[in-house]
CSV table of C-alpha atoms in Angstrom, one decimal:
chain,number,residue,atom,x,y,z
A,1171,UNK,CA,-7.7,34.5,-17.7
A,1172,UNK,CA,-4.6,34.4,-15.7
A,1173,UNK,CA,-3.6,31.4,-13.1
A,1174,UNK,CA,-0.6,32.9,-10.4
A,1175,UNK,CA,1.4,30.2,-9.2
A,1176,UNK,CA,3.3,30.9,-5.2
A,1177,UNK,CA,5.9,28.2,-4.0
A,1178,UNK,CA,4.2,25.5,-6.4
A,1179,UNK,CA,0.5,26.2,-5.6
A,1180,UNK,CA,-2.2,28.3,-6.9
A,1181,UNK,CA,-2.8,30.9,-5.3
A,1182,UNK,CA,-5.4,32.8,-7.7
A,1183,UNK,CA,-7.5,31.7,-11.1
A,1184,UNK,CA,-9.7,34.0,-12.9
A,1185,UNK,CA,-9.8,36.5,-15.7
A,1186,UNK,CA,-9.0,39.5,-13.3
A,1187,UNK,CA,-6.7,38.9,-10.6
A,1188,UNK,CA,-3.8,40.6,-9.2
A,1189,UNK,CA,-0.3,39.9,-10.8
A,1190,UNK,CA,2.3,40.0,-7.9
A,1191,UNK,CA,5.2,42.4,-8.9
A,1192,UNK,CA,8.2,40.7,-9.8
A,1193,UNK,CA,6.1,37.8,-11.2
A,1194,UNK,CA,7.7,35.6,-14.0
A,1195,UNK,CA,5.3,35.9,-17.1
A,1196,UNK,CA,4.9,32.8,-19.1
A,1197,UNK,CA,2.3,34.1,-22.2
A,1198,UNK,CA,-0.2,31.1,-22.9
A,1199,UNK,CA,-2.1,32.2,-25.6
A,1200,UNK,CA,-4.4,30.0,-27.7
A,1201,UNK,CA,-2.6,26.8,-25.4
A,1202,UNK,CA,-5.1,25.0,-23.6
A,1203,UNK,CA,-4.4,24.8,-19.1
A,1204,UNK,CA,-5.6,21.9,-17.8
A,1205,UNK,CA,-5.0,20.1,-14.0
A,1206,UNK,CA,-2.1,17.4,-13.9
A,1207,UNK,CA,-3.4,14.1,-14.3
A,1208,UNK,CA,-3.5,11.3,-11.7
A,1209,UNK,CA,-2.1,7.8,-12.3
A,1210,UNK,CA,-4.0,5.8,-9.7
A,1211,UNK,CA,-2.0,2.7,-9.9
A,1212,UNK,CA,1.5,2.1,-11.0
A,1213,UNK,CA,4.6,0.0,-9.5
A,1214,UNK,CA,7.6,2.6,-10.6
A,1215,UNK,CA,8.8,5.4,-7.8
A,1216,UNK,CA,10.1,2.8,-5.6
A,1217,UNK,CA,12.4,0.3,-5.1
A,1218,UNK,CA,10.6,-2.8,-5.0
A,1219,UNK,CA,13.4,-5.1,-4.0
A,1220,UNK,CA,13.0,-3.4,-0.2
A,1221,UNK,CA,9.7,-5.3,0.3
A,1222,UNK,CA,10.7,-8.3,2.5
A,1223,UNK,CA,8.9,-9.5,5.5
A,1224,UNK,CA,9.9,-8.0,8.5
A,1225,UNK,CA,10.0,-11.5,10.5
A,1226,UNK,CA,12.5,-14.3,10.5
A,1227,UNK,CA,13.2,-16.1,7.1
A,1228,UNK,CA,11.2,-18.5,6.1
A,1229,UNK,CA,11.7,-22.4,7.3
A,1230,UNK,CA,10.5,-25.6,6.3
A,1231,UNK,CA,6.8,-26.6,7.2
A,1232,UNK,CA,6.3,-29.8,9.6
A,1233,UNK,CA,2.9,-30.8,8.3
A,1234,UNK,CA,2.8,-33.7,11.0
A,1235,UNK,CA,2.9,-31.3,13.7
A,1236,UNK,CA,-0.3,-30.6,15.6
A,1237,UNK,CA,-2.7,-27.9,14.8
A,1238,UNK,CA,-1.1,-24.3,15.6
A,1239,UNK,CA,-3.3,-21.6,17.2
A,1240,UNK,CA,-1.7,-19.5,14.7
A,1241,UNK,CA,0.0,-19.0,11.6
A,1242,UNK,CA,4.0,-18.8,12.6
A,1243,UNK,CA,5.6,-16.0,11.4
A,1244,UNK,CA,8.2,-17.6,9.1
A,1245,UNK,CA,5.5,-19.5,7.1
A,1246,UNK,CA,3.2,-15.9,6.1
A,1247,UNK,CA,4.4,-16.5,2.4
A,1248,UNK,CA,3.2,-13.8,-0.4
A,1249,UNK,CA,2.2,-12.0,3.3
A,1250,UNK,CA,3.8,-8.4,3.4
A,1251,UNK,CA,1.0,-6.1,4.7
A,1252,UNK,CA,3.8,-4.2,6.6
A,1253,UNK,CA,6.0,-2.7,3.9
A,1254,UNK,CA,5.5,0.3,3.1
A,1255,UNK,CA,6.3,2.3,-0.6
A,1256,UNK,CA,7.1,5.6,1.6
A,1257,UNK,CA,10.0,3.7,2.9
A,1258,UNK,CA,11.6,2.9,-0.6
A,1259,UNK,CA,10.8,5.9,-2.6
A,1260,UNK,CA,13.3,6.7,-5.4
A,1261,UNK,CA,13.2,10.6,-5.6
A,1262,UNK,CA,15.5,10.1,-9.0
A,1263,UNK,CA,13.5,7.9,-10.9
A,1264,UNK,CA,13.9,8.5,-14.5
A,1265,UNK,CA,10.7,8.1,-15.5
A,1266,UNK,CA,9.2,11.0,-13.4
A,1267,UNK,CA,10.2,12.9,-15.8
A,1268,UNK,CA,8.8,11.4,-18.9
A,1269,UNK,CA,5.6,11.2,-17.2
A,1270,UNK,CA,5.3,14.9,-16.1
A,1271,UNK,CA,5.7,15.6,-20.1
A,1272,UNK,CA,3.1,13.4,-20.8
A,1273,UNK,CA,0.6,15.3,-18.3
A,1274,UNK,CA,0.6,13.4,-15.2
A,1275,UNK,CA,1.9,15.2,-11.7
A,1276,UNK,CA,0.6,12.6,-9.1
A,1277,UNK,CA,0.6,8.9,-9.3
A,1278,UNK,CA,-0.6,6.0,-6.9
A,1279,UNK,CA,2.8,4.0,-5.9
A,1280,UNK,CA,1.9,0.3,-5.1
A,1281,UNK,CA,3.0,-2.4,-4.6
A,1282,UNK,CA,2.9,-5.7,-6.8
A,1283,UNK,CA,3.6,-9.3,-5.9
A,1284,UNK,CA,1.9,-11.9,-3.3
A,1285,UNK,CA,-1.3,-12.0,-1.4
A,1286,UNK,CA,-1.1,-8.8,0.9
A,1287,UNK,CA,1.7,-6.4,-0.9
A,1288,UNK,CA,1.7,-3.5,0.9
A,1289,UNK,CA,1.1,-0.3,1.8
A,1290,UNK,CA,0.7,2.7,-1.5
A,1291,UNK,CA,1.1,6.0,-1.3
A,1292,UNK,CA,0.5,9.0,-2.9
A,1293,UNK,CA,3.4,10.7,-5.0
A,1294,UNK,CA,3.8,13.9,-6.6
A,1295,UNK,CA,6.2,13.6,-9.3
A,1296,UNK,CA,7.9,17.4,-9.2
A,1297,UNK,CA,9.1,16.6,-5.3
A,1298,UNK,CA,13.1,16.7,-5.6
A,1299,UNK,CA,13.4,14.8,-1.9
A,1300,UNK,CA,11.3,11.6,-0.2
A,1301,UNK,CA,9.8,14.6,1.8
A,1302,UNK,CA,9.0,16.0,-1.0
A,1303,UNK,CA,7.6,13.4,-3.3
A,1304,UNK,CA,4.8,11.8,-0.3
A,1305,UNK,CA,1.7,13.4,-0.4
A,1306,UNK,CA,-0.2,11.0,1.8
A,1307,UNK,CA,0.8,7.8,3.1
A,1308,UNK,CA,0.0,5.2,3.7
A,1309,UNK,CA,-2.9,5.1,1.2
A,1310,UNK,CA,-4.1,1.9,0.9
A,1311,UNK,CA,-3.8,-1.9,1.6
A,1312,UNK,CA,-2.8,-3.8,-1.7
A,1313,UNK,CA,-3.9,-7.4,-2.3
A,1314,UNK,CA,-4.9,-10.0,-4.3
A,1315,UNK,CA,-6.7,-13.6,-4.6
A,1316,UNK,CA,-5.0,-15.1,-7.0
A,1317,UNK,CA,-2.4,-17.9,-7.1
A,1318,UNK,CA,1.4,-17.0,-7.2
A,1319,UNK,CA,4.4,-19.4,-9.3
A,1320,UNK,CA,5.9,-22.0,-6.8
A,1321,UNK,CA,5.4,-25.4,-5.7
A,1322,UNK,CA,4.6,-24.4,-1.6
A,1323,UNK,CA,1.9,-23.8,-0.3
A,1324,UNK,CA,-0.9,-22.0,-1.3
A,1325,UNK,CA,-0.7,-23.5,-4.4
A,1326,UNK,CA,-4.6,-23.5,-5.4
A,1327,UNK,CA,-6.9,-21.0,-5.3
A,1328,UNK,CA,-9.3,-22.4,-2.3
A,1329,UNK,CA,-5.7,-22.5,-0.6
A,1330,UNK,CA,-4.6,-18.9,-1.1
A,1331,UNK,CA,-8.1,-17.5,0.2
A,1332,UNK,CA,-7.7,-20.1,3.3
A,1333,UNK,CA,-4.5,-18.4,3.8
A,1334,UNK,CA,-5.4,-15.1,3.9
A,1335,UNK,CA,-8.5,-16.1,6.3
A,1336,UNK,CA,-5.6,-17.4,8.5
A,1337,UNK,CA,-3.7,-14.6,8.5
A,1338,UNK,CA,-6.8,-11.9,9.3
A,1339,UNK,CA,-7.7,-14.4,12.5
A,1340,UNK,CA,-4.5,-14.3,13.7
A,1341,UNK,CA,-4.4,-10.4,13.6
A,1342,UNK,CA,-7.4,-10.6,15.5
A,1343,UNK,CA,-6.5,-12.9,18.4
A,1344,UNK,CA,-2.9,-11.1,18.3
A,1345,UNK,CA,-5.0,-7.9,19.3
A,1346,UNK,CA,-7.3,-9.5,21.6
A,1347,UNK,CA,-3.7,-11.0,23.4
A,1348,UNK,CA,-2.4,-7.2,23.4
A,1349,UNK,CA,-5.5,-5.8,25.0
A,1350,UNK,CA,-5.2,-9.0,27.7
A,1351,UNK,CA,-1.9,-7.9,28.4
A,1352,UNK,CA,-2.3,-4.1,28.6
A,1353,UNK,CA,-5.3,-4.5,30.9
A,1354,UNK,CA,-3.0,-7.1,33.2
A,1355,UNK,CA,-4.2,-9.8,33.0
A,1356,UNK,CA,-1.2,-12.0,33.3
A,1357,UNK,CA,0.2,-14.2,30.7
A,1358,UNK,CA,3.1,-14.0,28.7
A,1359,UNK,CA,4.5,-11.0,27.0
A,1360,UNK,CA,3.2,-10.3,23.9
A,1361,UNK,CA,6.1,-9.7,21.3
A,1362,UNK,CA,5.5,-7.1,18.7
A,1363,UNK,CA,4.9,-8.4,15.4
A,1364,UNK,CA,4.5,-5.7,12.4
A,1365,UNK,CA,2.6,-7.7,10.0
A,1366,UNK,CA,-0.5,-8.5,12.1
A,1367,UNK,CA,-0.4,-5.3,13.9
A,1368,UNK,CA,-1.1,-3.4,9.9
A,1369,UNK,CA,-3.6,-6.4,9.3
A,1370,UNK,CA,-5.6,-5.5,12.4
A,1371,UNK,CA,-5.7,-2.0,11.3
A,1372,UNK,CA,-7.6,-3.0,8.5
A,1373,UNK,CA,-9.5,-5.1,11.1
A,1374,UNK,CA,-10.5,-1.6,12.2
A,1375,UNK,CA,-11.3,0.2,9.4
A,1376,UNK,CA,-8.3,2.4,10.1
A,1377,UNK,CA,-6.6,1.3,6.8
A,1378,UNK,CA,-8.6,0.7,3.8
A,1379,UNK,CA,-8.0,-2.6,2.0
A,1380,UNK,CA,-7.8,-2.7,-1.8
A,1381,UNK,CA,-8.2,-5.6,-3.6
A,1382,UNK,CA,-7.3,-6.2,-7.7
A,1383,UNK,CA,-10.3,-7.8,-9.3
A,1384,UNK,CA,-10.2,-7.8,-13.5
A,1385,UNK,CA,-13.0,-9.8,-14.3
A,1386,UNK,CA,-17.0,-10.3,-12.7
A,1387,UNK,CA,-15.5,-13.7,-11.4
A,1388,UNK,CA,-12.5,-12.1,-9.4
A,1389,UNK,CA,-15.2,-8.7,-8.1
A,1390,UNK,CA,-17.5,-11.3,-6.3
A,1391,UNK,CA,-14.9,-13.4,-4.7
A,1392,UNK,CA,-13.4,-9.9,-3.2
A,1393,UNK,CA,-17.1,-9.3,-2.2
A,1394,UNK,CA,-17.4,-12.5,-0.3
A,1395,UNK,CA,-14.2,-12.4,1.5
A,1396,UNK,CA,-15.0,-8.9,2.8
A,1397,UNK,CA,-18.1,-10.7,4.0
């Protein structure tokens, strides 16, 4: 059989099909075609160092304070739902190539670190520009329950999920304040904030949340908090 190939697509498969003239030949006789593989997960294809909150810096915590309605947004630590990998893809990453040898033409770019990470996307690894290399973005939510290094809080586990709880409320009374506003209301202007604006898309089903679970343990408790 013969498979033509037009501007990097298919165009025709089958033992019969018409050969456009001026067609480059390449003879594969007794090799083997198969589709490009997909790696669904992976951190390289992006610079990972551009994933930073897009709030203020982070300041101390007054634990004898009262009770805040919210979560400020200098204390969302191991929070960055906002960042997206689209934004710091690396179009001359060496190991694109390595991988294309080895089979692969698409992987899954996501990103690692924290409680709510980011935002993946899909990358083809024979793009030459950022325009290029997206195939769809974003793709998914990436997150985790699981404890990160530092002395701060969330430190425990129980703390970590209570965070996270925190963080999806906030998202939704942020969006409840918007719609208050829009419909006028009164009250005070609403000032954008990125982080819970992509958490209350997930609120909405508009952007699908993925969670790393290993072990049966770590599958139920991503059940429970999706409860």
């Amino acid at each position: 059989g013969s498979i033509v190939f037009k501007d990097g697509k298919i165009i025709a498969v089958g033992e019969k099909v018409e050969i456009p003239l001026g067609s480059r030949i390449i003879d594969g006789s007794g090799l083997v075609v198969s589709p490009g593989w997909v790696d669904a997960g992976t951190s390289r294809g992006f610079d990972p160092a551009q994933k930073r909150p897009l709030g203020v810096p982070p300041g101390a915590e007054d634990l004898a304070s009262d009770v805040l309605a919210a979560t400020k947004p200098d204390h969302r630590k191991g929070l960055t739902p906002e960042f997206e990998v689209r934004t710091a893809v690396k179009p001359d990453d060496p190991t694109f190539a390595d991988w294309r040898k080895a089979g692969f033409t698409v992987q899954l770019a996501t990103p690692e670190g924290g409680f709510l990470s980011g935002q993946s996307a899909v990358i083809s690894l024979g793009g030459k520009t950022p325009r290029d290399l997206v195939l769809k973005a974003p793709a998914f939510e990436h997150g985790a329950l699981r404890t990160i290094p530092g002395a701060e809080y969330p430190r425990a586990l129980m703390g970590v999920i209570a965070h996270l709880r925190q963080l999806f409320l906030d998202a939704d009374r942020h969006q409840r304040l918007l719609q208050k506003s829009k419909e006028g209301n009164g009250g005070d202007r609403i000032p954008a904030d990125p982080c819970l604006e992509t958490v209350a898309l997930i609120l909405q089903k508009k952007l699908p949340l993925v969670l790393e679970a290993d072990t049966s343990t770590e599958i139920h408790r991503a059940l429970d908090f999706a409860e």
